[in-house]
Short mmCIF file of C-alpha atoms (C1' of nucleotides) in Angstrom, two decimals:
data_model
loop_
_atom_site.label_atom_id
_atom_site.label_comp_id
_atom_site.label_asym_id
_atom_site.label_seq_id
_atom_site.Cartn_x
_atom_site.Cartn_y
_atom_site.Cartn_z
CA UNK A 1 125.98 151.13 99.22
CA UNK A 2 125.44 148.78 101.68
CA UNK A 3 124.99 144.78 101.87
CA UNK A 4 128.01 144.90 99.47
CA UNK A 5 130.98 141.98 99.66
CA UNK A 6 128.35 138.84 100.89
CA UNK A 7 128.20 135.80 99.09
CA UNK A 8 132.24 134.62 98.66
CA UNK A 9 133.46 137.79 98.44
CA UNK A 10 131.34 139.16 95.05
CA UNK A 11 128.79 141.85 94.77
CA UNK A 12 126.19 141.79 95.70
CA UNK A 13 123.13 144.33 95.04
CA UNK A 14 119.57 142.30 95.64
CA UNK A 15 117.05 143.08 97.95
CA UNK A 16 116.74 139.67 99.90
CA UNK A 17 118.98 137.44 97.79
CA UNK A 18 122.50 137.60 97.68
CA UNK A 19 123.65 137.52 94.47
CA UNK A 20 126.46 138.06 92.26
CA UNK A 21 125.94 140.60 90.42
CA UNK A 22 128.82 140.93 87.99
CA UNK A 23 127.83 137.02 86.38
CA UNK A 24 124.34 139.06 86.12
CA UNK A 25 125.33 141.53 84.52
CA UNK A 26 127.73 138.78 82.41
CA UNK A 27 124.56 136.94 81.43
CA UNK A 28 122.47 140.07 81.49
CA UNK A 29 124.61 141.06 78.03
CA UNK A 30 124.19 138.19 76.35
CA UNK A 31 120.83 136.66 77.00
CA UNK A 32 118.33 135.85 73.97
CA UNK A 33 115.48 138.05 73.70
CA UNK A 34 112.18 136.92 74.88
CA UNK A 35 110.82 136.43 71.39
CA UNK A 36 113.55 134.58 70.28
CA UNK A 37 113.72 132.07 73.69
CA UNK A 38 110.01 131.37 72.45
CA UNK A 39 110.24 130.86 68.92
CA UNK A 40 113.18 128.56 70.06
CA UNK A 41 111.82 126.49 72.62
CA UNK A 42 108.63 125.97 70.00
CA UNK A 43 111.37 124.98 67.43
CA UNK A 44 112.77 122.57 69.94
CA UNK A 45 109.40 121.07 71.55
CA UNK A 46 108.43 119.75 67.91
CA UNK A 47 111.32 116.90 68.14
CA UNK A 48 109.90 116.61 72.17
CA UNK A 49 106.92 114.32 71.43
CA UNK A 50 107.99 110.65 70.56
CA UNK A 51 105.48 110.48 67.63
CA UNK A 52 105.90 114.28 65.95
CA UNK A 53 109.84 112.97 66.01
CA UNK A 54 109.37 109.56 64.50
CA UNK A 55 107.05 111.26 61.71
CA UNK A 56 109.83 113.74 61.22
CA UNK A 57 112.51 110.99 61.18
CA UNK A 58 110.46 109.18 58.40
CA UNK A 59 110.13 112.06 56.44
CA UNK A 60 114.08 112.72 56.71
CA UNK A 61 113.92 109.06 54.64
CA UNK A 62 111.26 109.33 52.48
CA UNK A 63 108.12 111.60 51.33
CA UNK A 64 105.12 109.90 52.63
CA UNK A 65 101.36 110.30 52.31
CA UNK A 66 98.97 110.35 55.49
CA UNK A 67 97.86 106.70 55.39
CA UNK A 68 101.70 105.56 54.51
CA UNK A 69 102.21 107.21 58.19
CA UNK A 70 99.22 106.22 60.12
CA UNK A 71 100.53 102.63 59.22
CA UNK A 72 103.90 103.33 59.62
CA UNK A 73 103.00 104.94 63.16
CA UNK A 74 100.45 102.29 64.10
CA UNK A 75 97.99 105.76 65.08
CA UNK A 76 94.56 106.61 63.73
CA UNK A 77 94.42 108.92 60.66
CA UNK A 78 92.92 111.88 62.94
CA UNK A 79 96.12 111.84 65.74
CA UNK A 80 98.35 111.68 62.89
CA UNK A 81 96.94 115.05 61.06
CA UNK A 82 96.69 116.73 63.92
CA UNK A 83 100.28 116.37 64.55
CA UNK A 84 101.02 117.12 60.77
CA UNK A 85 98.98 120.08 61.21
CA UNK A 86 101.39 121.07 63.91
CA UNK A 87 104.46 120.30 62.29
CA UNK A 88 103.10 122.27 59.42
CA UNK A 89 102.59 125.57 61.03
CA UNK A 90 106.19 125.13 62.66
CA UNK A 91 107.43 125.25 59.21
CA UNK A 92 108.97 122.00 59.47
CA UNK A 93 107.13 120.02 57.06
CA UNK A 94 105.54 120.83 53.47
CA UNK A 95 103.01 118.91 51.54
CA UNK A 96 101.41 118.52 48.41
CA UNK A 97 98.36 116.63 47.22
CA UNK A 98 98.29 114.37 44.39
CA UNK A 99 94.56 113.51 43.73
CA UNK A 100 93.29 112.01 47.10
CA UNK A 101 96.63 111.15 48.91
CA UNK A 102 98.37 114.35 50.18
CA UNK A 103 102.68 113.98 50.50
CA UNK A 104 104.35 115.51 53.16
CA UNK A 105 107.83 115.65 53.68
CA UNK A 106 111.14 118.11 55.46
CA UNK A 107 110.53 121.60 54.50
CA UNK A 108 113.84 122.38 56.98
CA UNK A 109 117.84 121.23 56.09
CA UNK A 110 118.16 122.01 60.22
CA UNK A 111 116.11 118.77 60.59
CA UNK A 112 118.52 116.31 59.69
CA UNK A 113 121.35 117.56 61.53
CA UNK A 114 119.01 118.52 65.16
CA UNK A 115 118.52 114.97 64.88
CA UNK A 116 121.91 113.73 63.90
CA UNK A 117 123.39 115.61 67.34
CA UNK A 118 120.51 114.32 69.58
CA UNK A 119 121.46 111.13 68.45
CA UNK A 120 125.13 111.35 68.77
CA UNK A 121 124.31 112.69 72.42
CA UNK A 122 122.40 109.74 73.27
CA UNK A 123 125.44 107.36 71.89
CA UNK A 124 128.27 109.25 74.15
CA UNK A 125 125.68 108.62 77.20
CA UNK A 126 125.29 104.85 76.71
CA UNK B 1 97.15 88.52 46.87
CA UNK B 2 94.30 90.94 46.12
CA UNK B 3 94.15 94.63 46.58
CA UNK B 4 97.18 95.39 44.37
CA UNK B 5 98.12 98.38 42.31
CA UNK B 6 95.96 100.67 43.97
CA UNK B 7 97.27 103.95 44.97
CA UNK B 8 98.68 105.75 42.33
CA UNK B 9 100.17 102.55 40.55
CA UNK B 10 102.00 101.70 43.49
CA UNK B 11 101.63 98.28 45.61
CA UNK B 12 99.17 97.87 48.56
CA UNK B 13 98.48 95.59 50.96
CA UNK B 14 96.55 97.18 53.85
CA UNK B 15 93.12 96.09 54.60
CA UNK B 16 91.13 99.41 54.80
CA UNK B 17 93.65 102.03 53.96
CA UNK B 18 95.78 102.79 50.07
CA UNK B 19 99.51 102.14 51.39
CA UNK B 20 102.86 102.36 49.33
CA UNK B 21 104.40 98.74 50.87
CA UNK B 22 107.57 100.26 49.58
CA UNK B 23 108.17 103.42 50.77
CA UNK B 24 107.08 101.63 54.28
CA UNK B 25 109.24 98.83 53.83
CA UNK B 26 111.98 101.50 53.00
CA UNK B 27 111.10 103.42 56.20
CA UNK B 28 110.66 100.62 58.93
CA UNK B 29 114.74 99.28 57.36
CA UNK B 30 115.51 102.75 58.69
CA UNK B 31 113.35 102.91 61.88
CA UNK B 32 114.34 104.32 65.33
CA UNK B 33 113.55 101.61 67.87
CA UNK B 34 110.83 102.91 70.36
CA UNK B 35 113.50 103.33 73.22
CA UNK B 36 115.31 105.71 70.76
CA UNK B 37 112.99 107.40 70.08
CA UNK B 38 111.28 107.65 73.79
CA UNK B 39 114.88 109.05 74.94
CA UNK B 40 115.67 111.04 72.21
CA UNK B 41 112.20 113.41 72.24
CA UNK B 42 112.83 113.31 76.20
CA UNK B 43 116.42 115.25 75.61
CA UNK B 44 114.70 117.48 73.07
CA UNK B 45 111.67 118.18 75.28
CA UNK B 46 113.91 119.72 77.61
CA UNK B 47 115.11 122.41 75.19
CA UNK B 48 111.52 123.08 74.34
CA UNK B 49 110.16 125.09 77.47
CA UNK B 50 111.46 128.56 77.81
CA UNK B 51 112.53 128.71 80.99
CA UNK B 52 114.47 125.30 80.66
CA UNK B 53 115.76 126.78 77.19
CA UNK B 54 116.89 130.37 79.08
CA UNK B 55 118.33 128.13 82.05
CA UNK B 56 120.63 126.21 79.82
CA UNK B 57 121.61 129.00 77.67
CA UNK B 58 122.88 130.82 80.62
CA UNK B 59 124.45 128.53 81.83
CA UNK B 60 126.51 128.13 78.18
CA UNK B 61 127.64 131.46 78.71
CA UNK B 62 128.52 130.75 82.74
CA UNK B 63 128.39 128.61 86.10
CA UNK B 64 125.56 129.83 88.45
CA UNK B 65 124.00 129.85 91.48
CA UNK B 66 119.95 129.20 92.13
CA UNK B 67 119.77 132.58 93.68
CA UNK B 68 121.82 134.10 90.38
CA UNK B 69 119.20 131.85 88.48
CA UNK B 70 116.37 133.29 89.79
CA UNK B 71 116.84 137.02 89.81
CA UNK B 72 117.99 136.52 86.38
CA UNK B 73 114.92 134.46 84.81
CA UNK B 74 112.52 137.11 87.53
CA UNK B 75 110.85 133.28 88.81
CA UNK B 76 110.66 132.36 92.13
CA UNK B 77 113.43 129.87 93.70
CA UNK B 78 110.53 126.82 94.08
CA UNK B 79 109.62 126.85 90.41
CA UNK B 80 113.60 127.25 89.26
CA UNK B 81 114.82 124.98 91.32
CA UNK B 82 111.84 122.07 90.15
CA UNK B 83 113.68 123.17 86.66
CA UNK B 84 116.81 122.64 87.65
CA UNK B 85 116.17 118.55 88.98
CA UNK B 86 114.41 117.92 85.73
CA UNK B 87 117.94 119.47 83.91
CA UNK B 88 119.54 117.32 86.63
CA UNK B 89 117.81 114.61 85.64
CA UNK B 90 118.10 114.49 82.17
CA UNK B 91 122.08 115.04 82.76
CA UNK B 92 122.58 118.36 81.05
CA UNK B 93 123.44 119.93 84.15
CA UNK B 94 125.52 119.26 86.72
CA UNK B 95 126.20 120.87 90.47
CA UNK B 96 128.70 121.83 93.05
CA UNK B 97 128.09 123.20 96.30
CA UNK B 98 130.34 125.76 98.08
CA UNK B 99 128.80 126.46 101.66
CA UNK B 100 125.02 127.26 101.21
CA UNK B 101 125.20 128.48 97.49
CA UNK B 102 124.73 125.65 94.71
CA UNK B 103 126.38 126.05 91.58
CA UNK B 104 125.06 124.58 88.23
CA UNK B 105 126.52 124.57 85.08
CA UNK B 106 126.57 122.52 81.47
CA UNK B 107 127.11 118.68 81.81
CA UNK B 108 126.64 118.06 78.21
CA UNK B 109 129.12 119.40 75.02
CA UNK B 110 126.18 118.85 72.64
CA UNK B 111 123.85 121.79 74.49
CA UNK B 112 125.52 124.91 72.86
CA UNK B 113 125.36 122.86 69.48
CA UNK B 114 121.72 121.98 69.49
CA UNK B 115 121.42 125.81 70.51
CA UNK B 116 123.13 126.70 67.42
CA UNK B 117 121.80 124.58 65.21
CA UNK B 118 118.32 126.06 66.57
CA UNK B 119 119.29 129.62 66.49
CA UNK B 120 120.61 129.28 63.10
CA UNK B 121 116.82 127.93 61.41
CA UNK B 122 115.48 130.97 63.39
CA UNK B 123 117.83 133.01 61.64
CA UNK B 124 117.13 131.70 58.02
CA UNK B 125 113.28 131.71 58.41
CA UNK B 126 113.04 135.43 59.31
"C1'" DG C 1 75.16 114.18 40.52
"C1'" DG C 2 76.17 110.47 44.12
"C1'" DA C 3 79.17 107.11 46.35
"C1'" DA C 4 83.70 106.09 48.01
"C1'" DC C 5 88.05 107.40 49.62
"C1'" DA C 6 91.85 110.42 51.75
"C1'" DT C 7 92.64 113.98 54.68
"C1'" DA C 8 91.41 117.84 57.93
"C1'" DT C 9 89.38 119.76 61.95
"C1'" DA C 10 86.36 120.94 66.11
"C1'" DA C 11 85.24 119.50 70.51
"C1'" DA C 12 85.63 116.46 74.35
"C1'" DC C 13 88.50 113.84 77.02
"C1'" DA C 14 92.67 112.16 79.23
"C1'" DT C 15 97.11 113.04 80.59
"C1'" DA C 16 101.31 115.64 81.34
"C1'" DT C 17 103.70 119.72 82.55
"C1'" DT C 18 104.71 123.93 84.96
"C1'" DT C 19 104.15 126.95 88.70
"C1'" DT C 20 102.82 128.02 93.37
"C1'" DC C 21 102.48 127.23 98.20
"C1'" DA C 22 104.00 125.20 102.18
"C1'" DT C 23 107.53 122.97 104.32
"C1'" DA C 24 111.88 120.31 104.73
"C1'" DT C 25 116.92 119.95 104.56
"C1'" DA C 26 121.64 121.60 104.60
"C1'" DT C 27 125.07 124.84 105.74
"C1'" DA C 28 126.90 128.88 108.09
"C1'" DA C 29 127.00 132.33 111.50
"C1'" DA C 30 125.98 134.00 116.03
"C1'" DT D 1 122.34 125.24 119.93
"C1'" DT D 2 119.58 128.68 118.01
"C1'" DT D 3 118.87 131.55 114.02
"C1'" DA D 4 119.35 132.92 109.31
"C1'" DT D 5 120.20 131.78 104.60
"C1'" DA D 6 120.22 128.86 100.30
"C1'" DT D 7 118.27 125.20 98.13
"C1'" DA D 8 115.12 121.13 97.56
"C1'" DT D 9 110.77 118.87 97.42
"C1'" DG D 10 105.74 117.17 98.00
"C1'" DA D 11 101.21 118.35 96.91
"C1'" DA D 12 97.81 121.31 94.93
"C1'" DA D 13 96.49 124.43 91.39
"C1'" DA D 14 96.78 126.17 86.81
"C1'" DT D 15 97.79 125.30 82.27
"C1'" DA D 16 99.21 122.91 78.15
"C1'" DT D 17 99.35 118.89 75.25
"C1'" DG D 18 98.02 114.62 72.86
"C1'" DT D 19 94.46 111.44 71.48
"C1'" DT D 20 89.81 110.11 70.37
"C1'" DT D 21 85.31 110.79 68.50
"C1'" DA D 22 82.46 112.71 65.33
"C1'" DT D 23 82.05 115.19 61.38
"C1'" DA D 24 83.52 118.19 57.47
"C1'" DT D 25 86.10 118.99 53.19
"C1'" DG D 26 88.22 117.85 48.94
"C1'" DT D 27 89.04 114.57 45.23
"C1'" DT D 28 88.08 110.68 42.17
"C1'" DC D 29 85.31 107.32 40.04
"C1'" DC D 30 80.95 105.72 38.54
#
DNA sequence: GGAACATATAAACATATTTTCATATATAAA
DNA sequence: TTTATATATGAAAATATGTTTATATGTTCC
């Protein structure tokens, strides 16, 4: 093989990059799966929107109808159910109806504690 | 005050809308302020793209270089590296260079945790 | 049944994000 | 100093996301 020994001294096997190809192969092993990187990063893009995350902070304090939120969020009733809807199909939130009012509140114990080390993150970084 | 013991027996106060004042009350007591809240979904956004999310778990598992980074996520080195100043950005990364080859790895102990925590609701919700 | 209220949703709109393309910068080697 | 290599970046293009507007659905009260 040729084009071997480039790049500090490690392996190197790509066509025009150099590369080292044992940390590939390192990685390689123990990458995620492309199904689970997905379902993962949709997990994690549900606390990336400042008002999904402050409905699912509320709801880690108390059960809430829709209009207790749309108040609570200072948003209209229809930018507020859309985002329920959202959280909803993420599994993240349940609901229930009680005559007009529906409740939503955690359907997830991972909730609490995603939040908990975001936070502590944000502390230890001023 | 009018407008009282609407909504299910509980007290309201809003002017078009059925509130519970005390569940809200309850809630804002326990409110993230805005720039909390604005920071916090910005660290959490960056978990919730797939190539950000296969970037930084990579890099859990080792230091690499672009080149490394590229033939292992099959992306070209423009779009990786745009990836790799928002990571830079939002201090979960950091850099080294050693001649022309730039190493990244983790700048942030609570990445692998939030990774974990993720993997872990995955896990327990088929 | 009809009116009023709470919530949901489709479609349009506005904005943000990601990737690509072209090019710039930095370092090393010749 | 010229050339090659590795990485960075601005701008455009492609795509995704969030909010608004208008309307539909479900429930209660009369």
């Amino acid at each position: 093989m040729e084009n071997q020994e480039k790049c500090n001294g490690k392996i190197d096997v790509c066509s025009d990059h150099v590369i080292h190809q044992d940390t590939l192969n390192y990685i390689y092993e123990r990458a995620l799966n492309d199904s689970t990187v997905n379902d993962l990063a949709e997990f994690f893009k549900m606390f990336g929107d400042p008002t999904r995350l402050r409905i699912l902070h509320a709801l880690s304090v108390a059960e809430m109808c829709v209009c207790d939120l749309c108040e609570y969020l200072g948003m209209n009733q229809s930018a507020v159910s859309h985002q329920l809807k959202i959280l909803r199909h993420s599994r993240l939130i349940k609901y229930r109806r009680e005559g007009r009012n529906v409740y939503y509140s955690l359907d997830d114990e991972h909730i609490g504690q995603i939040m908990k080390v975001g936070l502590e993150h944000l502390m230890e970084n001023k």
